[in-house]
XYZ file of C-alpha atoms in Angstrom:
551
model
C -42.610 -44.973 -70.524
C -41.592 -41.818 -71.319
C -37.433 -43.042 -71.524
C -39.387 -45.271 -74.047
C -41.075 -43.076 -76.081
C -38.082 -40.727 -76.707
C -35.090 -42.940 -76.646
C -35.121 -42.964 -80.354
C -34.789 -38.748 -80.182
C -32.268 -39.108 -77.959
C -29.653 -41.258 -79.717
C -30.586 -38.685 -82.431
C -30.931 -35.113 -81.226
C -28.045 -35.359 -78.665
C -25.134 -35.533 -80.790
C -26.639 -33.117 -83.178
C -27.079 -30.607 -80.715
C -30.698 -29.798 -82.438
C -31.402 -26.215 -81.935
C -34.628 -24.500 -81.807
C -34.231 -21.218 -82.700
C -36.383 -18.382 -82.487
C -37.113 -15.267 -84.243
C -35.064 -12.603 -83.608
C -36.947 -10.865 -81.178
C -37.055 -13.761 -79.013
C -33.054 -14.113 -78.582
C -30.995 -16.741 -80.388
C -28.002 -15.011 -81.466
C -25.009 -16.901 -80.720
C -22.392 -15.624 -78.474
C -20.553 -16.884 -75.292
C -20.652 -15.787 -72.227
C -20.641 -17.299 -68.685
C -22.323 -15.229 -65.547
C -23.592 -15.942 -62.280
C -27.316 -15.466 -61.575
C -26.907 -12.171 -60.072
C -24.196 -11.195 -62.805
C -26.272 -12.171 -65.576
C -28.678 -9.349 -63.672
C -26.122 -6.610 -64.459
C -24.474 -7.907 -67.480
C -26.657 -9.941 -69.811
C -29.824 -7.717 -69.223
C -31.236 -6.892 -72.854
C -33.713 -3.999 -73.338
C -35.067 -4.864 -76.970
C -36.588 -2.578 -79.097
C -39.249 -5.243 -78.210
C -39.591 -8.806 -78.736
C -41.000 -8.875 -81.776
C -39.491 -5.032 -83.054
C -42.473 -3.205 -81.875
C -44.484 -4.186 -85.208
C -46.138 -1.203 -86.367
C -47.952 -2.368 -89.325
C -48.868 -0.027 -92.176
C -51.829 -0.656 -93.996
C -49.546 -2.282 -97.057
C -48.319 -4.411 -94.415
C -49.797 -8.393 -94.616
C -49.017 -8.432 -90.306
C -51.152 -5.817 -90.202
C -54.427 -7.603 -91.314
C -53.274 -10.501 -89.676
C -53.362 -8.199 -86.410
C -56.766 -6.787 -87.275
C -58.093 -10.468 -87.940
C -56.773 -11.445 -84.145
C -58.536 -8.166 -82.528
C -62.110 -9.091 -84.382
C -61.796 -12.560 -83.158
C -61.445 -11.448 -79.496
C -64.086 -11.615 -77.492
C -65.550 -8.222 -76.647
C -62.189 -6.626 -77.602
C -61.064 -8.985 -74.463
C -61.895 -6.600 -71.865
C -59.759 -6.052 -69.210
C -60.048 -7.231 -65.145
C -57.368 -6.903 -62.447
C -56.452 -10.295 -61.760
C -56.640 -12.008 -57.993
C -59.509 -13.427 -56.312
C -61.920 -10.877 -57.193
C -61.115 -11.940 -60.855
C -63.423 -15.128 -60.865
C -62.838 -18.799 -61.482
C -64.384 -18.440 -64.801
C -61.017 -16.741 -66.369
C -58.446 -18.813 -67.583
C -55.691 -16.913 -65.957
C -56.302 -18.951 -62.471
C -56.084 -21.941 -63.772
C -52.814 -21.794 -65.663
C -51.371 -19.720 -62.485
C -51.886 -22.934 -60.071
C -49.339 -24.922 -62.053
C -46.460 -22.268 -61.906
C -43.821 -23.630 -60.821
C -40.894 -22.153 -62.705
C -40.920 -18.096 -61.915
C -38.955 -16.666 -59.387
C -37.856 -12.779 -59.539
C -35.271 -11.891 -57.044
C -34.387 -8.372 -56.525
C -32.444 -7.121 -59.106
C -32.360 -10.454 -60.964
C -32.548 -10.859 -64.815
C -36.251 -12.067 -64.177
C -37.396 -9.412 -62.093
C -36.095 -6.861 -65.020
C -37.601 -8.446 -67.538
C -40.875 -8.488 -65.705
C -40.762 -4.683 -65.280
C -40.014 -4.678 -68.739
C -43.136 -6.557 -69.954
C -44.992 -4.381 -67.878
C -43.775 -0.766 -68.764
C -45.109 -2.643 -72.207
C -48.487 -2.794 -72.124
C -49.613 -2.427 -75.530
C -47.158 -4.470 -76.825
C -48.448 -7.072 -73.836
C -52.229 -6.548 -75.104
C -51.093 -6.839 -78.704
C -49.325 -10.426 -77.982
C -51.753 -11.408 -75.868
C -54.664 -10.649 -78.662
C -52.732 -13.072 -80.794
C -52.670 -15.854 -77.757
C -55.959 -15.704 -76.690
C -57.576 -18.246 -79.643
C -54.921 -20.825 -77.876
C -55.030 -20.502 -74.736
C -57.878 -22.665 -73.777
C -56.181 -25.658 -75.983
C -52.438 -24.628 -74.823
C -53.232 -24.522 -71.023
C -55.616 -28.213 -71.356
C -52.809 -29.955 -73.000
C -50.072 -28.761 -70.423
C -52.440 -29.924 -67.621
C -52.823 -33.125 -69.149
C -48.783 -33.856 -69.253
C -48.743 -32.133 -65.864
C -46.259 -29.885 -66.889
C -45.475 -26.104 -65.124
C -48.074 -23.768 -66.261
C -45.460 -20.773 -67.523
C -44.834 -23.039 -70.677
C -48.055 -21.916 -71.662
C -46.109 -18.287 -71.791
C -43.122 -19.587 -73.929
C -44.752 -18.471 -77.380
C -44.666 -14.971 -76.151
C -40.843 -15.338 -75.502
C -40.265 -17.234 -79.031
C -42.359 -15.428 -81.670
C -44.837 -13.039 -79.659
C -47.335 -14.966 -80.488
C -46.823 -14.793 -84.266
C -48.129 -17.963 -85.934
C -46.117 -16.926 -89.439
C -43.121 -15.804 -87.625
C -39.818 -17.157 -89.267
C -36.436 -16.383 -87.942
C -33.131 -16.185 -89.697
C -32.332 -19.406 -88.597
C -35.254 -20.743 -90.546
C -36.979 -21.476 -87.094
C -40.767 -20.930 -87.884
C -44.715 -20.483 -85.811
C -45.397 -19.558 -82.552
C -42.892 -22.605 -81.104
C -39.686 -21.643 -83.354
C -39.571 -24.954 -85.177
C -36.493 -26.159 -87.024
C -37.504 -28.031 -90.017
C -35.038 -31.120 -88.886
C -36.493 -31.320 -85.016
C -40.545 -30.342 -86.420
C -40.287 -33.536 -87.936
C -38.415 -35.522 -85.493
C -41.675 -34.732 -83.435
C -44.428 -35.513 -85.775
C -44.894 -32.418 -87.778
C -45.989 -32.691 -91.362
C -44.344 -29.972 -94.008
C -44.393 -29.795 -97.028
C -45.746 -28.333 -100.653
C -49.483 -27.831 -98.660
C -48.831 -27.509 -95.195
C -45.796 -26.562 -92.529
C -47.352 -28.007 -89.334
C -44.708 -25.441 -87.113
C -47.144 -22.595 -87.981
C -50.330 -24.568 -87.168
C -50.690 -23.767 -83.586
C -52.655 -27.409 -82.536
C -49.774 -29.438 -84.447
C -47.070 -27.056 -82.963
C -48.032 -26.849 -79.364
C -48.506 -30.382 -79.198
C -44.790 -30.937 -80.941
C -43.603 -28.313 -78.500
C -44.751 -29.755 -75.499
C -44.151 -33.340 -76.819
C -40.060 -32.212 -76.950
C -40.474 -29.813 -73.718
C -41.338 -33.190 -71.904
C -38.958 -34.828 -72.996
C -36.361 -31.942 -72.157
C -37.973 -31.651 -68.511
C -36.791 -35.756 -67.861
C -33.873 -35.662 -69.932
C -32.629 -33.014 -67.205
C -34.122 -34.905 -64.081
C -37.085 -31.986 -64.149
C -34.205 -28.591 -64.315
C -36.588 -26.679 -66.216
C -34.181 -23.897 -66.075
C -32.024 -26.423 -68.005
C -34.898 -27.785 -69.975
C -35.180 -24.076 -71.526
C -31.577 -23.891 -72.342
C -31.950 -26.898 -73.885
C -35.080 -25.825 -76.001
C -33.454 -22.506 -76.681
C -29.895 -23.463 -77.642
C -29.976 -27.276 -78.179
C -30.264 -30.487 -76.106
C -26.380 -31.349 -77.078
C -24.851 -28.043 -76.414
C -26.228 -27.680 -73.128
C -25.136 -31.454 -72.315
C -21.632 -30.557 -73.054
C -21.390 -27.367 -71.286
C -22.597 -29.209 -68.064
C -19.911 -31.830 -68.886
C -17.164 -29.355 -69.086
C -18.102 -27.717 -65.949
C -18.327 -30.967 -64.160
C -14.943 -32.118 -65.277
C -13.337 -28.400 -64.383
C -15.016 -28.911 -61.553
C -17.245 -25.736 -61.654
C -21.402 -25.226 -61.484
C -24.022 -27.000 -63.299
C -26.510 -24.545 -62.629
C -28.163 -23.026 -66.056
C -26.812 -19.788 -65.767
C -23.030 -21.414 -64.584
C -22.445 -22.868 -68.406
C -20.851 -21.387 -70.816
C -23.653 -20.362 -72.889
C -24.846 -18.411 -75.647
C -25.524 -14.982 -73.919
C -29.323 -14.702 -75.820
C -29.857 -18.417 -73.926
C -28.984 -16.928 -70.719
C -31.782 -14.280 -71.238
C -33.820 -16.563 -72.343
C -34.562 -18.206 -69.534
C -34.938 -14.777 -67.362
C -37.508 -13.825 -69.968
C -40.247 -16.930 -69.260
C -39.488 -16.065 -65.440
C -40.006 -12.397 -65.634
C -43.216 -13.935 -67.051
C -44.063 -16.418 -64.739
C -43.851 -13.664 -62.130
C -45.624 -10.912 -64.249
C -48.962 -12.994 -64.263
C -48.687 -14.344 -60.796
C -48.245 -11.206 -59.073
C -50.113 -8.488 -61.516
C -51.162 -6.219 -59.230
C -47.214 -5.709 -57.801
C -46.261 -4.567 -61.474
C -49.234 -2.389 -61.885
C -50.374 -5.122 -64.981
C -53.922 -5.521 -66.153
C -54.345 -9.106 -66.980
C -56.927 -9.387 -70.112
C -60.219 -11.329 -69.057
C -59.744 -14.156 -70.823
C -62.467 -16.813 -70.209
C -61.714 -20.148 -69.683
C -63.696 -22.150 -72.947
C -63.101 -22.525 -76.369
C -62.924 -19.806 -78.744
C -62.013 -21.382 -82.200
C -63.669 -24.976 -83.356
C -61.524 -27.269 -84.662
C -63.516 -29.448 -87.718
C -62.623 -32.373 -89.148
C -62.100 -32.420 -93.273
C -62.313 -35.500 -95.596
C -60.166 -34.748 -98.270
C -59.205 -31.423 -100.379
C -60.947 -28.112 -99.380
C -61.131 -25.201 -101.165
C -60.813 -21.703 -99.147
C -61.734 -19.726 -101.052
C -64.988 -21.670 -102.088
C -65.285 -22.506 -98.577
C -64.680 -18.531 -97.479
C -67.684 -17.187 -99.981
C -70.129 -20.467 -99.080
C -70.109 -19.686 -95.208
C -68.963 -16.037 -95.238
C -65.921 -16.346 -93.319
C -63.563 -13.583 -93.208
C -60.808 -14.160 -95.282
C -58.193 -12.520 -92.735
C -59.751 -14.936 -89.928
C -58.999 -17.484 -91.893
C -55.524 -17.448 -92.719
C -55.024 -16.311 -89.601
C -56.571 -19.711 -87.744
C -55.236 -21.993 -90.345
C -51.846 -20.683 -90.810
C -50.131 -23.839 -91.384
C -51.331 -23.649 -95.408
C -49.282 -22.908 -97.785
C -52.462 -22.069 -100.969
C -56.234 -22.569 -100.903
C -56.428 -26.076 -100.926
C -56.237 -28.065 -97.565
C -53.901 -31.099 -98.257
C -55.522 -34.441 -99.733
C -53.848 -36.603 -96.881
C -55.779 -34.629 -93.838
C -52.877 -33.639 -92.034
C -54.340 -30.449 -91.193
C -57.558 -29.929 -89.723
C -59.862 -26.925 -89.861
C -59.675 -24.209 -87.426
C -62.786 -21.477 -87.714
C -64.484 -18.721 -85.074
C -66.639 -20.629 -82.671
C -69.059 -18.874 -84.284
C -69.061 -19.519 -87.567
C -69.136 -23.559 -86.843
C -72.429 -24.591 -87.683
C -72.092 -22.348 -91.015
C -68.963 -23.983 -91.877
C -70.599 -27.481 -91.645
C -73.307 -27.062 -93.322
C -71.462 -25.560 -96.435
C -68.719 -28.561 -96.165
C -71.664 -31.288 -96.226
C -72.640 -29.388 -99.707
C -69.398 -27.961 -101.212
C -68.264 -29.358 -104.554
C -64.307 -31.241 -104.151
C -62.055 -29.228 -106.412
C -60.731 -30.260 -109.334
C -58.668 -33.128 -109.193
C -54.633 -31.971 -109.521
C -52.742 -33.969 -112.146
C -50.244 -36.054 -110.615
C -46.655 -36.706 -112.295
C -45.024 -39.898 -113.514
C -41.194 -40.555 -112.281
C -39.039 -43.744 -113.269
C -37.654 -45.408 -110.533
C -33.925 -45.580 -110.883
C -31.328 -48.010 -109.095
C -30.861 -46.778 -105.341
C -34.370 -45.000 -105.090
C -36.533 -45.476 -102.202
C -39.584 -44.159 -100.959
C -38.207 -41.766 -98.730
C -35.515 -40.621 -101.135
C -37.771 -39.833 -103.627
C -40.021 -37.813 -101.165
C -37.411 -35.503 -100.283
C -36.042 -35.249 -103.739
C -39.668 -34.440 -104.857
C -40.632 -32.517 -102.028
C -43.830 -34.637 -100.868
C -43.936 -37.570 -98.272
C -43.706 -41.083 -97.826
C -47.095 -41.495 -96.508
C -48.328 -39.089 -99.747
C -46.660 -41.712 -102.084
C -48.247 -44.457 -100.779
C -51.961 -43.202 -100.918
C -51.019 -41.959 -104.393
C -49.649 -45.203 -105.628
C -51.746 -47.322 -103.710
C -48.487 -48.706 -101.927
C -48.874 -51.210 -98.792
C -45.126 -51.713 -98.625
C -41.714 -49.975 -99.398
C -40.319 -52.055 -102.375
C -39.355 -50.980 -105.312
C -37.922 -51.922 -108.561
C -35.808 -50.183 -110.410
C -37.629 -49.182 -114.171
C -40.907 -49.058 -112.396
C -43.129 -46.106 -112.874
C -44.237 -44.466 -110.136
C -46.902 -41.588 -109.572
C -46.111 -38.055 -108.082
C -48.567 -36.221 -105.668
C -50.181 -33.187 -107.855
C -48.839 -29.898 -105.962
C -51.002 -27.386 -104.544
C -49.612 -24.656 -107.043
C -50.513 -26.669 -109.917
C -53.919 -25.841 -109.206
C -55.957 -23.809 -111.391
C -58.594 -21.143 -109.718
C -61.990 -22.775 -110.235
C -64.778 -20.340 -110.407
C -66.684 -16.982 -110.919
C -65.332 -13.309 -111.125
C -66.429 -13.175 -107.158
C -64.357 -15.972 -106.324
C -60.976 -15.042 -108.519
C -61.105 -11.876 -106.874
C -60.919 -13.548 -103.206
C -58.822 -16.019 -104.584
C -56.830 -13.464 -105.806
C -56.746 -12.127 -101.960
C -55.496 -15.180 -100.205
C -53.113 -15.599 -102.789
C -51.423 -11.848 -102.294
C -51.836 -12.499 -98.278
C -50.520 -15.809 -97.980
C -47.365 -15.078 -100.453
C -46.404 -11.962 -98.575
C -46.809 -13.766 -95.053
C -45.080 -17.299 -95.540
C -41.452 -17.774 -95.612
C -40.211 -17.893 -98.712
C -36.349 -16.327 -99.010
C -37.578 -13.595 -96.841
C -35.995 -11.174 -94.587
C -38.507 -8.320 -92.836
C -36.579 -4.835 -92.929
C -37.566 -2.167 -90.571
C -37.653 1.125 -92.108
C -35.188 3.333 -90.184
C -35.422 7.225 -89.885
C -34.137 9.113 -93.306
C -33.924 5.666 -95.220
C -35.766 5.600 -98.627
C -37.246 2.798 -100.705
C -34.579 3.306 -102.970
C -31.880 3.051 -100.157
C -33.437 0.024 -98.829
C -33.903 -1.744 -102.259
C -30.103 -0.989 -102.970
C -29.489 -2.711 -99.689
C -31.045 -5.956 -100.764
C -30.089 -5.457 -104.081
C -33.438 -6.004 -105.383
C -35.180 -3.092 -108.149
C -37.306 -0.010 -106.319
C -40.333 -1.928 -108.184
C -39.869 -4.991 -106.744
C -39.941 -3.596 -103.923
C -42.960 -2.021 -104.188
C -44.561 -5.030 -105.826
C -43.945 -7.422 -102.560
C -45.302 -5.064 -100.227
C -48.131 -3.332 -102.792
C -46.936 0.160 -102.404
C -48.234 2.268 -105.038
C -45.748 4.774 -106.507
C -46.492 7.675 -104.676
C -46.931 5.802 -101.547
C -44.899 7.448 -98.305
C -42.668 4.859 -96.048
C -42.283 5.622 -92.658
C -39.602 4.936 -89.349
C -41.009 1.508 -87.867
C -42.545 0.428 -90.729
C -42.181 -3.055 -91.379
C -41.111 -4.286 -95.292
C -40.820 -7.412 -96.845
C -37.757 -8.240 -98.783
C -38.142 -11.470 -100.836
C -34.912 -12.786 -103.013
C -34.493 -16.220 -105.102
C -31.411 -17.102 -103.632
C -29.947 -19.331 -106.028
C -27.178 -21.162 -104.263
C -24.067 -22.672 -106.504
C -21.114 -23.737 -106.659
C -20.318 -23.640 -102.907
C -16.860 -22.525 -101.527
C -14.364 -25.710 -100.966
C -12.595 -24.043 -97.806
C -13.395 -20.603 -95.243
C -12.189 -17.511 -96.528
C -11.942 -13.773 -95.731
C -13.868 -11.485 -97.507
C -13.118 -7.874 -97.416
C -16.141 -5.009 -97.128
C -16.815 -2.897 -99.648
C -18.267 0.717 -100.091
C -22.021 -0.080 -100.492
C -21.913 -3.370 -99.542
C -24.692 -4.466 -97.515
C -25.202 -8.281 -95.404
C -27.522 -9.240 -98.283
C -25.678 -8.189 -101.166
C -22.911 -10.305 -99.624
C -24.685 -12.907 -99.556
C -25.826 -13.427 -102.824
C -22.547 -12.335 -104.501
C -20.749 -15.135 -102.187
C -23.423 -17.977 -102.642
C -24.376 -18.103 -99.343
C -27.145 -18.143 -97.087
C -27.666 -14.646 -95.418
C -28.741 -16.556 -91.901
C -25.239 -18.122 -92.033
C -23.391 -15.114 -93.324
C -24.718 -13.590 -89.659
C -24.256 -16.641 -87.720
C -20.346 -16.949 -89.193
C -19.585 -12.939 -87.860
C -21.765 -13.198 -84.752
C -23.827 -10.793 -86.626
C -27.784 -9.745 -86.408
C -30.080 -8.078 -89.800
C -29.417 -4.577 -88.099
C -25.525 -4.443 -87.938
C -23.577 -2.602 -89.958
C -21.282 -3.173 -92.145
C -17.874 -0.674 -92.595
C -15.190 -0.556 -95.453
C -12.536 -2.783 -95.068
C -13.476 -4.756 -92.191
C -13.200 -8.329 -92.705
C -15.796 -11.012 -92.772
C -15.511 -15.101 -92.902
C -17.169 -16.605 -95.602
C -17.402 -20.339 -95.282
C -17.659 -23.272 -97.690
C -17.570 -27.327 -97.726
C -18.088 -28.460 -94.547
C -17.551 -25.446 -92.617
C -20.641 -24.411 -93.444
């Protein structure tokens, strides 16, 4: 059935070597490399300055409210209990433990280092962990029920840390590192409302959906399967066929593989064998029960947040934070998101739903069908859906006619604020968090020691003000080493380069200013020089610019 179900992803995603690439923290730089397991131990062992850069958020900084919002929605400040028997059935941890069946640690191994690493981290451990535990209950039900190993469950820590609105160079997004191209292959909805990738439910079910699929694809190699998931279905597929026909090792860590795959896979091991045996690594597991902690609530229609925030008194932060697959304050018309709130707060939400006002209608635009449009043509051009045109236009079928009129979907940010002083101010809130949180052209720059904001903003090439403005730093406000900034750019992209070329660095020249003086996109720029957002750049050495279809 399951051959079935995927065949059509198959014929697609193999000779596009689909790649789901995570944020930067979690490893998916490209380079080559090709080690033996115990090699890999030696040679391919990363110390990071942490998975996710040891976020140290300032109180400008949007992460750090999101942090906060995670913290208040833990139980009890998730209190703390050495795992084992004494622990108690009524923890989650057990239950997830009896379907490991990926970890192993040898001595000296990749996995076993990685393990002591996540455990000489604690706090960073406790912080992730915050983040996971409003998902774990839903995460660990819907691997049981595909009967799939339990350290999956861990794979968001390796990928994003947890992060719901973490977005990678590569344009990977939400706790599962979603390209846009595989997200929908899988049956996540994006677009002007919503990007399902950062709505956990939607993602983890995507994720697990193409994990699956990955796990028979490679006759259950889950070491493989996680290659696969890290670096692409089609470039693991050829390594294994250019070992085979040089007539060298299959194994996962025999390919020739991009190095950060071949600590990926250590990392969800080191994992694996972290939680299993806690008390050997001196660990604390958090006591985690095993129930629901969010309630998920069905909407009819548009929502307002905001209104919906002040009606039942939900905390703002909480919200985003739960529902972090919206893009503004409206839920989308078509109900492809549901509503995630604090156990706690269900009933209230409810009852103010049954009684809430629907926002004002959003004006939809007219578009004249021209020779060679379809549906799905228009939906991309237009940045909407098929399905959203349909319900719009009251469509049953696909057909039509050239001169025709047809309606656009109103977009979300053609919505006007509806409402008192009270409710422009917290509409004025979600606006300021959710613009500094979701991708736009953003890059997050970690302040380094002696750097200034006028260094920094010469480094993007963006104005000392603007810089201040998209992180709301008052003029006399102090930056400090570790302190996280966000950089936002409207990277207008034209007239592409015909052919590769070399171009030559200059004195002051930074990755970004590159970039933008060269047309490019600054994830490619990196990905052309085998480059990261930290390394630096020196006069006169020479960098490939690409253009056509080299890019």
């Amino acid at each position: 059935m399951l051959k079935s179900r995927f065949s059509s992803f198959r014929r697609f995603l193999a000779p596009a070597c689909v790649a789901v690439m995570s944020l930067a923290a979690s490893g998916c730089a490209i380079h080559q490399q090709q080690v033996d397991d115990q090699q890999q131990a030696d040679r391919s062992f990363e110390t990071p300055e942490s998975p996710e850069r040891q976020r140290e958020p300032s109180p400008s900084d949007p992460f750090a409210a999101i942090d906060s919002a995670f913290e208040r929605l833990t139980p009890a400040g998730l209190p703390v209990r050495e795992s084992g028997p004494e622990a108690g059935s009524e923890l989650i941890w057990p239950r997830l433990m009896a379907r490991f069946r990926i970890a192993s640690c040898p001595e000296d191994s990749s996995a076993a280092r990685w393990a002591d690493w996540y455990a000489d981290n604690a706090e960073y451990m406790q912080r992730v962990l915050n983040r996971a535990q409003p998902w774990m209950h839903h995460i660990v039900n819907e691997i049981e029920a595909r009967d799939l190993p339990g350290e999956l469950a861990l794979l968001p820590v390796v990928e994003s840390a947890f992060d719901p609105f973490a977005y990678s160079h590569g344009r990977a997004a939400g706790p599962w590192q979603f390209l846009s191209g595989t997200a929908r292959d899988f049956g996540i909805t994006i677009n002007d409302w919503y990007d399902g990738r950062r709505d956990f439910v939607a993602a983890t079910a995507a994720a697990l959906d193409y994990l699956e699929y990955l796990g028979e694809l490679f006759d259950g190699d889950w070491a493989l399967a996680l290659a696969a998931y890290n670096a692409g279905q089609g470039r693991v597929g050829r390594a294994i066929r250019r070992n085979a026909a040089r007539g060298l090792g299959t194994e996962w860590h025999e390919l020739p593989l991009p190095r950060e795959t071949l600590n990926y896979v250590p990392k969800l091991k080191g994992l694996g064998c972290l939680f299993r045996d806690s008390t050997r690594y001196a660990f604390v597991l958090p006591a985690l029960e095993d129930r629901p902690h969010v309630a998920r609530i069905d909407v009819d229609g548009t929502v307002d947040l905001v209104a919906l925030a002040l009606a039942a008194e939900l905390d703002l932060a909480e919200l985003v934070t739960l529902n972090a697959g919206l893009n503004r304050h409206l839920m989308p018309p078509s109900g492809a998101a549901d509503l995630i709130v604090p156990l706690a707060a269900a009933e209230r939400v409810e009852q103010a739903l049954a009684v809430l006002p629907a926002p004002a209608p959003i004006p939809s635009r007219q578009v004249r069908i021209e020779r060679g449009d379809s549906l799905s043509v228009l939906a991309r051009r237009h940045g909407t859906s098929v399905d959203e045109l349909k319900r719009v236009n009251n469509l049953s079928g696909s057909r039509l006619i050239a001169g025709q009129t047809l309606a656009l979907p109103g977009k979300p940010g053609d919505a006007e604020p509806q409402g008192d002083e009270r409710y422009r101010q917290v509409y004025r809130e979600l606006t300021a968090l959710q613009q500094q949180l979701l991708p736009t052209d953003r890059f997050i720059h970690r302040v380094r020691s002696g750097e200034s904001l006028w260094v920094i903003a010469r480094r993007y090439g963006v104005s000392v003000r603007d810089l201040q403005r998209m992180n709301g730093l008052a003029g006399t406000t102090m930056i400090r080493p570790g302190q996280r900034l966000v950089i936002e750019t409207d990277r207008a992209v034209s007239a592409p380069l015909q052919r590769s070329e070399r171009y030559v660095v200059r004195q002051g020249d930074s990755l970004w200013l590159i970039s933008r003086r060269q047309r490019v996109g600054l994830d490619e720029l990196m990905r052309w020089n085998d480059l990261d957002a930290d390394s630096v750049l020196r006069p006169g050495q020479e960098l490939v610019i690409r253009g056509g279809s080299d890019a």
